[in-house]
Amino acid sequence: MIEITARKKYGDRVVLDIDKLRFEKGRVYALIGTNGSGKSTLLQALAKVIDFKGDVKGLTGKDVAYMPQKSFAFSTSVLANVTAPCPIHRIFTERAKAKRLLKSLALDHLSKKNASRLSGGETQRVALARMLVAPHDFLLLDEPSASLDVESTLISEEVLMDYLERTGCTLIFATHSIAQAKRLADEVIVLDGGKVVERGFTDQVLENPENDKTRSFLEQFNR
Amino acid sequence: MNAFEKAWVLVTSQDPMLQNIVKTTLEMAFSSSAIALLLGVLIGLVVAYNDFPGKKIVVVIMRTLMGLPPVVVGIVVYILFSGTGPFGHLKLIYSVDLMIIAQVVLITPIVAGMTETSLSPLVDRMRPTLKGLNLSLPKKTALVLFEGKYQLIAVYLFAFARAISEVGAIQIVGGNILNKTRTMTTAIALNYNTGDFSLAVALGIILLAIALGVNLVAGLLQIGLKKRND
């Protein structure tokens, strides 16, 4: 279990104001909310990619991997990109695993291509493969399918769920897709103005929201 | 005989004095630019990658040091390494080694400043991914250097150009001693002072030809890397 208390300001604007938000081991959490609600900042704080006031408890000795919204593709081959997180002495043994991952993400035909020359959707799938090549305790994904078409999204989700089943890893992801939150998440956390306005089981929050802001956010998708 | 003809005659005559001058020049320029590249890239990268209190001040200081006057560096290094200086016991005064040290002092801030400026936008784009992947420090460093290879080639070319064309500092610490510390630039300055303009210009032409050769090699390297990238 991890617990985060975080406050982050950009100038006078508070972008994150979280008090003792807990995440249980092995569960899947979807962060939803409008643009600027603090989803990405919360993920960045959990990954300690940004400085903030507060702390994340329970991360000592845990492996946390974070995939930003716009992942950087190194200008090496796609295969080398995927094996980049592996320790140097294990790169060659991990290549087989990386190749299998690329195949399952329908990227095997691109394995020798320069990753920096790929389209946005292809880059996002390569970045996901790069996350999944090694086992992690926590996986933090910022809009993992923002650049993907429907088919690629479903393929990626399948690979992701398979990974979670195998590793028992906790997944926390930000999404603008209510359908994706329904498909993947055990729990949904709704953010607004950097604060958690509602949290609960996926069906409960998405079908019977208690908070007005959650209701108005969900109404946007029903229009 | 015009300067070009004189330059041609100098090159083809295999004059031992000229060969020695060219050898000293190349030894000093390649060594100092390589050492400065190593130190400067390291400093520039550390500043570009990390956010820390006072970073803006460090950047301003680095950029100020890019304009270090060579003569001042020459005098300071001379004082430090002269017989009465703290490093006098090393007996490096009027040697190529000390000329290299002076050049490193002069060029390292330039390399550091240029590295910081040219790699900062790249590092900003890479940072979330690198941090998110929990990569080791050597791996992160290698990836940033690899992605910034074109910028670093340009930085090296500038460092080399500065090293091969500098005269103020090396004249002071090297003493312009024939067959020992005389370089192309100090020889040009000497010939100008003695009124032998055509020899000075001829040496200048050879100097430019060397710089052109280094630039061509670097250009070919860049083209080769780009082709490999595609």
Coordinates of C-alpha atoms in Angstrom, one line a residue:
Chain A
M1 CA 0.0 0.0 0.0
I2 CA 1.2 3.5 -0.7
E3 CA -0.1 6.8 0.6
I4 CA 0.4 10.2 -0.9
T5 CA 0.1 13.6 0.6
A6 CA 1.0 16.3 -1.9
R7 CA 0.6 20.0 -2.6
K8 CA 2.0 21.6 -5.7
K9 CA 1.6 25.1 -6.9
Y10 CA 2.6 26.7 -10.2
G11 CA 2.8 30.4 -9.4
D12 CA -0.3 31.2 -7.4
R13 CA -2.3 28.3 -8.9
V14 CA -2.7 25.2 -6.8
V15 CA -2.5 22.2 -9.2
L16 CA -2.4 19.5 -6.6
D17 CA -3.8 19.3 -3.1
I18 CA -4.0 15.7 -2.0
D19 CA -4.3 14.5 1.6
K20 CA -3.5 10.9 2.5
L21 CA -4.7 9.3 -0.8
R22 CA -4.1 5.5 -0.6
F23 CA -3.5 2.9 -3.2
E24 CA -3.7 -0.8 -2.4
K25 CA -1.4 -3.4 -3.8
G26 CA -2.4 -5.3 -6.9
R27 CA -5.4 -3.0 -7.8
V28 CA -6.2 -0.9 -10.8
Y29 CA -7.0 2.8 -10.3
A30 CA -8.3 5.1 -13.0
L31 CA -7.8 8.9 -12.5
I32 CA -10.4 10.9 -14.3
G33 CA -11.2 14.6 -14.5
T34 CA -11.2 17.5 -16.9
N35 CA -8.1 19.0 -18.4
G36 CA -6.0 20.6 -15.6
S37 CA -7.7 18.7 -12.9
G38 CA -4.4 17.4 -11.6
K39 CA -4.3 13.8 -13.0
S40 CA -0.9 14.1 -14.6
T41 CA 0.5 16.1 -11.7
L42 CA -0.6 13.4 -9.3
L43 CA 1.1 10.7 -11.4
Q44 CA 4.2 12.8 -11.6
A45 CA 4.2 13.3 -7.8
L46 CA 3.7 9.5 -7.2
A47 CA 6.6 8.8 -9.6
K48 CA 8.6 11.6 -7.9
V49 CA 9.3 13.1 -11.3
I50 CA 8.4 16.6 -9.9
D51 CA 9.2 18.3 -6.7
F52 CA 6.2 18.9 -4.4
K53 CA 5.3 19.6 -0.8
G54 CA 4.4 16.4 1.0
D55 CA 5.4 12.7 0.8
V56 CA 4.7 9.3 -0.6
K57 CA 4.7 6.6 2.0
G58 CA 5.3 3.0 1.3
L59 CA 7.6 3.4 -1.7
T60 CA 10.8 2.4 -0.1
G61 CA 12.3 -0.5 -2.0
K62 CA 9.5 -0.6 -4.4
D63 CA 9.9 -0.3 -8.2
V64 CA 7.8 2.4 -9.7
A65 CA 7.6 2.9 -13.4
Y66 CA 6.0 6.0 -14.9
M67 CA 5.0 6.6 -18.6
P68 CA 4.4 10.3 -19.4
Q69 CA 1.8 11.4 -21.8
K70 CA 4.4 12.1 -24.4
S71 CA 7.0 9.5 -24.0
F72 CA 10.4 10.1 -25.6
A73 CA 11.4 7.6 -28.2
F74 CA 15.2 7.2 -28.3
S75 CA 16.7 7.4 -31.8
T76 CA 17.7 3.7 -31.7
S77 CA 15.8 0.7 -33.0
V78 CA 12.3 -0.1 -31.6
L79 CA 13.8 -3.3 -30.1
A80 CA 16.6 -1.3 -28.4
N81 CA 14.0 1.2 -27.1
V82 CA 12.1 -1.6 -25.5
T83 CA 15.1 -3.2 -23.9
A84 CA 16.5 0.2 -22.7
P85 CA 15.3 -0.2 -19.1
C86 CA 16.9 -3.7 -18.8
P87 CA 20.3 -3.9 -17.0
I88 CA 23.1 -4.0 -19.5
H89 CA 24.2 -7.5 -18.6
R90 CA 20.6 -8.8 -19.3
I91 CA 19.8 -6.9 -22.4
F92 CA 20.5 -9.9 -24.7
T93 CA 18.5 -12.3 -22.6
E94 CA 15.6 -9.8 -22.4
R95 CA 15.5 -9.4 -26.2
A96 CA 13.3 -12.5 -26.6
K97 CA 10.8 -11.1 -24.1
A98 CA 10.9 -7.7 -25.8
K99 CA 10.3 -9.4 -29.2
R100 CA 7.3 -11.2 -27.8
L101 CA 5.9 -8.0 -26.3
L102 CA 6.3 -6.2 -29.6
K103 CA 4.5 -9.0 -31.4
S104 CA 1.6 -9.0 -28.9
L105 CA 1.3 -5.2 -29.4
A106 CA 1.4 -5.7 -33.2
L107 CA 4.7 -3.9 -33.5
D108 CA 7.0 -6.7 -34.5
H109 CA 7.2 -5.5 -38.1
L110 CA 8.8 -2.3 -36.8
S111 CA 11.4 -3.8 -34.4
K112 CA 14.3 -2.7 -36.5
K113 CA 13.0 0.7 -37.4
N114 CA 14.3 3.9 -35.8
A115 CA 11.8 4.6 -33.0
S116 CA 12.2 8.4 -33.3
R117 CA 10.7 8.2 -36.8
L118 CA 7.4 6.4 -35.7
S119 CA 3.9 7.9 -35.6
G120 CA 2.4 9.2 -32.3
G121 CA 0.4 6.0 -31.9
E122 CA 3.3 3.7 -32.6
T123 CA 5.5 5.6 -30.3
Q124 CA 2.9 5.3 -27.5
R125 CA 2.8 1.5 -28.0
V126 CA 6.6 1.2 -28.0
A127 CA 6.6 3.2 -24.8
L128 CA 4.1 0.8 -23.3
A129 CA 6.2 -2.2 -24.3
R130 CA 9.2 -0.5 -22.7
M131 CA 7.2 -0.2 -19.5
L132 CA 6.1 -3.8 -19.5
V133 CA 9.5 -5.5 -20.3
A134 CA 10.4 -5.5 -16.7
P135 CA 8.4 -6.4 -13.6
H136 CA 7.3 -3.4 -11.4
D137 CA 5.5 -2.9 -8.2
F138 CA 3.7 0.2 -9.4
L139 CA 2.9 1.2 -12.9
L140 CA 1.8 4.8 -13.5
L141 CA 0.5 5.5 -17.0
D142 CA -0.5 9.0 -18.1
E143 CA -3.2 8.6 -20.8
P144 CA -1.7 5.4 -22.2
S145 CA -4.0 5.3 -25.2
A146 CA -4.4 9.0 -26.0
S147 CA -2.9 8.6 -29.5
L148 CA -4.2 5.1 -30.2
D149 CA -7.1 4.0 -32.5
V150 CA -9.8 1.7 -31.1
E151 CA -8.1 -1.5 -32.2
S152 CA -4.7 -0.6 -30.9
T153 CA -6.3 0.6 -27.6
L154 CA -8.0 -2.8 -27.1
I155 CA -4.8 -4.7 -28.0
S156 CA -2.8 -2.6 -25.5
E157 CA -5.3 -3.1 -22.8
E158 CA -5.2 -6.8 -23.3
V159 CA -1.4 -6.9 -23.1
L160 CA -1.5 -4.6 -20.0
M161 CA -4.1 -6.8 -18.2
D162 CA -2.1 -9.9 -19.0
Y163 CA 1.0 -8.1 -17.5
L164 CA -0.9 -7.2 -14.3
E165 CA -2.2 -10.7 -13.9
R166 CA 1.3 -12.1 -14.2
T167 CA 3.1 -9.6 -12.0
G168 CA 0.5 -8.5 -9.4
C169 CA 1.5 -5.0 -10.1
T170 CA -0.6 -2.0 -9.0
L171 CA -1.7 0.1 -12.0
I172 CA -2.7 3.8 -11.7
F173 CA -3.6 5.5 -14.9
A174 CA -5.0 8.8 -16.1
T175 CA -7.6 8.7 -18.8
H176 CA -10.2 10.7 -20.6
S177 CA -12.0 7.6 -21.6
I178 CA -14.8 6.5 -19.3
A179 CA -15.2 3.3 -21.3
Q180 CA -11.5 2.5 -20.7
A181 CA -11.9 3.2 -17.0
K182 CA -14.9 0.8 -16.9
R183 CA -12.9 -1.9 -18.8
L184 CA -9.7 -1.7 -16.7
A185 CA -10.2 -0.1 -13.3
D186 CA -11.2 -1.6 -9.9
E187 CA -11.6 1.9 -8.5
V188 CA -12.1 5.4 -10.0
I189 CA -10.6 8.6 -8.5
V190 CA -12.2 11.8 -9.7
L191 CA -10.0 14.9 -9.6
D192 CA -11.0 18.6 -9.9
G193 CA -8.8 21.6 -9.2
G194 CA -6.0 19.3 -7.9
K195 CA -8.3 17.7 -5.3
V196 CA -10.0 14.3 -5.0
V197 CA -13.7 15.0 -5.3
E198 CA -14.8 11.4 -5.4
R199 CA -13.4 8.0 -5.1
G200 CA -15.0 4.5 -5.1
F201 CA -15.6 1.3 -7.0
T202 CA -15.7 1.9 -10.8
D203 CA -19.4 1.0 -11.3
Q204 CA -20.5 3.0 -8.2
V205 CA -18.7 6.2 -9.2
L206 CA -19.5 6.0 -12.9
E207 CA -23.1 4.9 -12.6
N208 CA -24.2 6.6 -9.4
P209 CA -21.8 9.5 -8.7
E210 CA -22.3 11.3 -5.4
N211 CA -20.4 14.5 -6.2
D212 CA -21.8 17.3 -8.4
K213 CA -18.5 17.8 -10.2
T214 CA -18.3 14.1 -11.0
R215 CA -21.9 14.2 -12.3
S216 CA -21.2 17.2 -14.5
F217 CA -17.9 15.6 -15.8
L218 CA -19.7 12.4 -16.7
E219 CA -22.6 14.3 -18.3
Q220 CA -20.1 15.6 -20.9
F221 CA -19.7 12.1 -22.1
N222 CA -23.4 11.3 -22.2
R223 CA -24.2 14.4 -24.3
Chain B
M1 CA 55.8 35.2 -54.2
N2 CA 52.3 35.8 -52.9
A3 CA 51.0 34.3 -49.6
F4 CA 49.3 31.3 -51.3
E5 CA 52.4 30.4 -53.3
K6 CA 54.5 30.8 -50.1
A7 CA 52.0 28.5 -48.2
W8 CA 52.3 25.9 -51.0
V9 CA 56.1 26.1 -51.0
L10 CA 56.1 25.8 -47.1
V11 CA 53.9 22.7 -47.2
T12 CA 55.7 21.0 -50.0
S13 CA 59.2 21.8 -48.8
Q14 CA 58.8 19.5 -45.8
D15 CA 60.5 22.2 -43.7
P16 CA 61.3 20.6 -40.3
M17 CA 60.6 23.8 -38.5
L18 CA 57.1 24.0 -40.0
Q19 CA 56.5 20.4 -39.4
N20 CA 57.4 20.9 -35.7
I21 CA 55.1 24.0 -35.5
V22 CA 52.2 22.0 -37.0
K23 CA 52.9 19.0 -34.8
T24 CA 52.9 21.2 -31.6
T25 CA 49.8 23.0 -32.8
L26 CA 47.8 19.8 -33.5
E27 CA 49.0 18.2 -30.2
M28 CA 47.9 21.2 -28.2
A29 CA 44.6 21.8 -30.1
F30 CA 43.5 18.1 -30.1
S31 CA 44.5 17.4 -26.5
S32 CA 43.1 20.6 -25.0
S33 CA 39.8 20.4 -27.0
A34 CA 39.4 16.7 -26.1
I35 CA 40.0 17.3 -22.3
A36 CA 37.8 20.4 -22.4
L37 CA 35.1 18.5 -24.1
L38 CA 35.2 15.8 -21.5
L39 CA 35.0 18.2 -18.6
G40 CA 32.7 20.7 -20.2
V41 CA 30.1 18.2 -21.4
L42 CA 30.1 16.7 -17.9
I43 CA 29.5 20.1 -16.3
G44 CA 27.0 21.2 -18.9
L45 CA 25.0 18.0 -18.7
V46 CA 24.9 18.1 -14.8
V47 CA 23.5 21.6 -15.0
A48 CA 21.1 20.9 -17.8
Y49 CA 19.7 17.7 -16.3
N50 CA 19.3 18.8 -12.7
D51 CA 17.1 21.4 -11.1
F52 CA 18.7 22.8 -8.0
P53 CA 18.5 26.0 -6.0
G54 CA 20.7 28.7 -7.6
K55 CA 20.7 27.0 -11.0
K56 CA 20.1 30.3 -12.8
I57 CA 23.0 31.9 -11.0
V58 CA 25.3 28.9 -12.0
V59 CA 24.1 29.3 -15.6
V60 CA 24.9 33.0 -15.6
I61 CA 28.3 32.4 -14.2
M62 CA 29.0 29.6 -16.8
R63 CA 28.0 32.0 -19.6
T64 CA 30.1 34.8 -18.2
L65 CA 33.1 32.5 -18.0
M66 CA 32.6 31.7 -21.7
G67 CA 34.0 35.2 -22.4
L68 CA 37.2 34.6 -20.3
P69 CA 39.9 36.8 -21.8
P70 CA 42.8 34.5 -23.0
V71 CA 45.5 36.9 -21.8
V72 CA 44.0 36.9 -18.3
V73 CA 43.9 33.1 -18.3
G74 CA 47.5 33.1 -19.6
I75 CA 48.7 35.4 -16.8
V76 CA 46.8 33.5 -14.0
V77 CA 48.1 30.2 -15.2
Y78 CA 51.6 31.6 -15.6
I79 CA 51.5 32.9 -12.0
L80 CA 50.2 29.6 -10.7
F81 CA 52.9 27.6 -12.5
S82 CA 55.9 30.0 -12.4
G83 CA 58.8 29.2 -10.2
T84 CA 57.3 31.0 -7.2
G85 CA 53.7 29.8 -7.8
P86 CA 51.9 27.1 -5.9
F87 CA 52.4 24.6 -8.8
G88 CA 55.9 25.8 -9.7
H89 CA 57.5 22.5 -8.5
L90 CA 55.8 20.8 -11.4
K91 CA 58.2 22.7 -13.7
L92 CA 55.6 23.0 -16.4
I93 CA 56.3 26.6 -17.4
Y94 CA 57.1 27.1 -21.1
S95 CA 55.9 23.6 -22.0
V96 CA 53.2 22.2 -24.3
D97 CA 51.6 20.6 -21.3
L98 CA 51.1 24.0 -19.6
M99 CA 49.7 25.4 -22.9
I100 CA 47.2 22.5 -22.9
I101 CA 46.3 23.3 -19.3
A102 CA 45.7 27.0 -20.2
Q103 CA 43.6 26.1 -23.2
V104 CA 41.5 23.7 -21.0
V105 CA 40.9 26.5 -18.5
L106 CA 39.8 28.7 -21.4
I107 CA 37.7 26.3 -23.4
T108 CA 36.0 24.2 -20.7
P109 CA 33.5 27.0 -19.7
I110 CA 32.7 27.5 -23.4
V111 CA 32.0 23.7 -23.8
A112 CA 30.0 23.6 -20.6
G113 CA 28.0 26.7 -21.5
M114 CA 27.3 25.5 -25.1
T115 CA 26.4 22.0 -23.8
E116 CA 24.0 23.4 -21.3
T117 CA 22.4 25.7 -23.8
S118 CA 22.1 23.1 -26.6
L119 CA 21.2 20.1 -24.6
S120 CA 18.7 21.8 -22.2
P121 CA 15.6 21.6 -24.6
L122 CA 16.5 17.9 -25.4
V123 CA 16.9 17.1 -21.7
D124 CA 13.6 18.7 -20.9
R125 CA 11.9 16.5 -23.4
M126 CA 13.7 13.4 -22.2
R127 CA 13.6 13.9 -18.4
P128 CA 10.1 12.5 -17.6
T129 CA 10.8 9.4 -19.7
L130 CA 14.3 8.9 -18.2
K131 CA 13.0 9.4 -14.6
G132 CA 10.0 7.3 -15.2
L133 CA 12.1 4.3 -16.5
N134 CA 14.3 4.4 -13.3
L135 CA 17.4 4.1 -15.4
S136 CA 20.8 4.1 -13.9
L137 CA 22.9 7.2 -14.0
P138 CA 25.4 5.9 -16.5
K139 CA 22.6 4.7 -18.8
K140 CA 20.7 8.1 -18.5
T141 CA 24.0 9.9 -19.3
A142 CA 24.7 7.7 -22.2
L143 CA 21.2 8.1 -23.7
V144 CA 21.3 11.9 -23.4
L145 CA 24.8 12.1 -25.0
F146 CA 23.6 9.7 -27.7
E147 CA 20.5 11.8 -28.5
G148 CA 22.6 15.0 -28.3
K149 CA 25.3 13.7 -30.6
Y150 CA 24.8 16.3 -33.3
Q151 CA 24.9 19.2 -30.9
L152 CA 28.0 17.7 -29.2
I153 CA 29.8 17.5 -32.6
A154 CA 29.1 21.2 -33.1
V155 CA 30.3 22.0 -29.6
Y156 CA 33.5 20.0 -30.2
L157 CA 34.1 21.8 -33.5
F158 CA 33.8 25.2 -31.7
A159 CA 36.1 24.0 -29.0
F160 CA 38.7 22.8 -31.5
A161 CA 38.4 26.0 -33.5
R162 CA 39.0 28.0 -30.3
A163 CA 41.9 25.8 -29.4
I164 CA 43.7 26.0 -32.7
S165 CA 43.2 29.7 -33.2
E166 CA 44.1 30.9 -29.7
V167 CA 47.3 32.9 -29.2
G168 CA 47.1 35.1 -26.1
A169 CA 47.2 32.5 -23.3
I170 CA 49.6 30.0 -25.0
Q171 CA 52.1 32.8 -25.9
I172 CA 52.3 33.7 -22.2
V173 CA 52.6 30.2 -20.7
G174 CA 54.4 28.6 -23.6
G175 CA 56.8 31.4 -24.4
N176 CA 56.8 30.8 -28.2
I177 CA 60.0 28.8 -28.1
L178 CA 61.1 27.5 -31.5
N179 CA 60.9 23.7 -31.8
K180 CA 59.3 23.4 -28.4
T181 CA 56.2 25.5 -27.8
R182 CA 55.9 27.5 -31.0
T183 CA 52.5 27.0 -32.6
M184 CA 50.9 28.3 -35.9
T185 CA 49.3 31.2 -34.1
T186 CA 52.3 32.3 -32.1
A187 CA 54.4 31.9 -35.2
I188 CA 52.0 34.1 -37.1
A189 CA 52.1 36.7 -34.4
L190 CA 55.9 36.6 -34.4
N191 CA 56.2 36.9 -38.2
Y192 CA 53.7 39.8 -38.1
N193 CA 55.9 41.5 -35.5
T194 CA 59.1 41.0 -37.6
G195 CA 57.3 42.3 -40.7
D196 CA 57.2 39.0 -42.6
F197 CA 53.5 39.4 -43.5
S198 CA 53.5 36.9 -46.4
L199 CA 54.9 34.1 -44.2
A200 CA 52.3 35.1 -41.5
V201 CA 49.5 34.9 -44.1
A202 CA 50.9 31.6 -45.5
L203 CA 50.9 30.1 -42.0
G204 CA 47.3 31.4 -41.6
I205 CA 46.3 29.6 -44.8
I206 CA 47.7 26.3 -43.6
L207 CA 46.0 26.9 -40.2
L208 CA 42.7 27.4 -42.1
A209 CA 43.3 24.3 -44.2
I210 CA 43.7 22.2 -41.0
A211 CA 40.5 23.6 -39.5
L212 CA 38.7 22.9 -42.8
G213 CA 40.0 19.3 -42.7
V214 CA 38.7 18.8 -39.1
N215 CA 35.3 20.4 -40.1
L216 CA 35.1 18.1 -43.1
V217 CA 35.7 15.0 -41.0
A218 CA 33.1 16.2 -38.5
G219 CA 30.6 16.9 -41.3
L220 CA 31.1 13.5 -42.8
L221 CA 30.6 12.0 -39.3
Q222 CA 27.3 13.9 -38.9
I223 CA 26.1 12.8 -42.4
G224 CA 27.1 9.2 -41.6
L225 CA 25.2 9.3 -38.2
K226 CA 22.1 10.8 -39.9
K227 CA 22.1 8.2 -42.6
R228 CA 22.3 5.5 -39.9
N229 CA 19.4 7.1 -38.1
D230 CA 17.2 7.0 -41.1

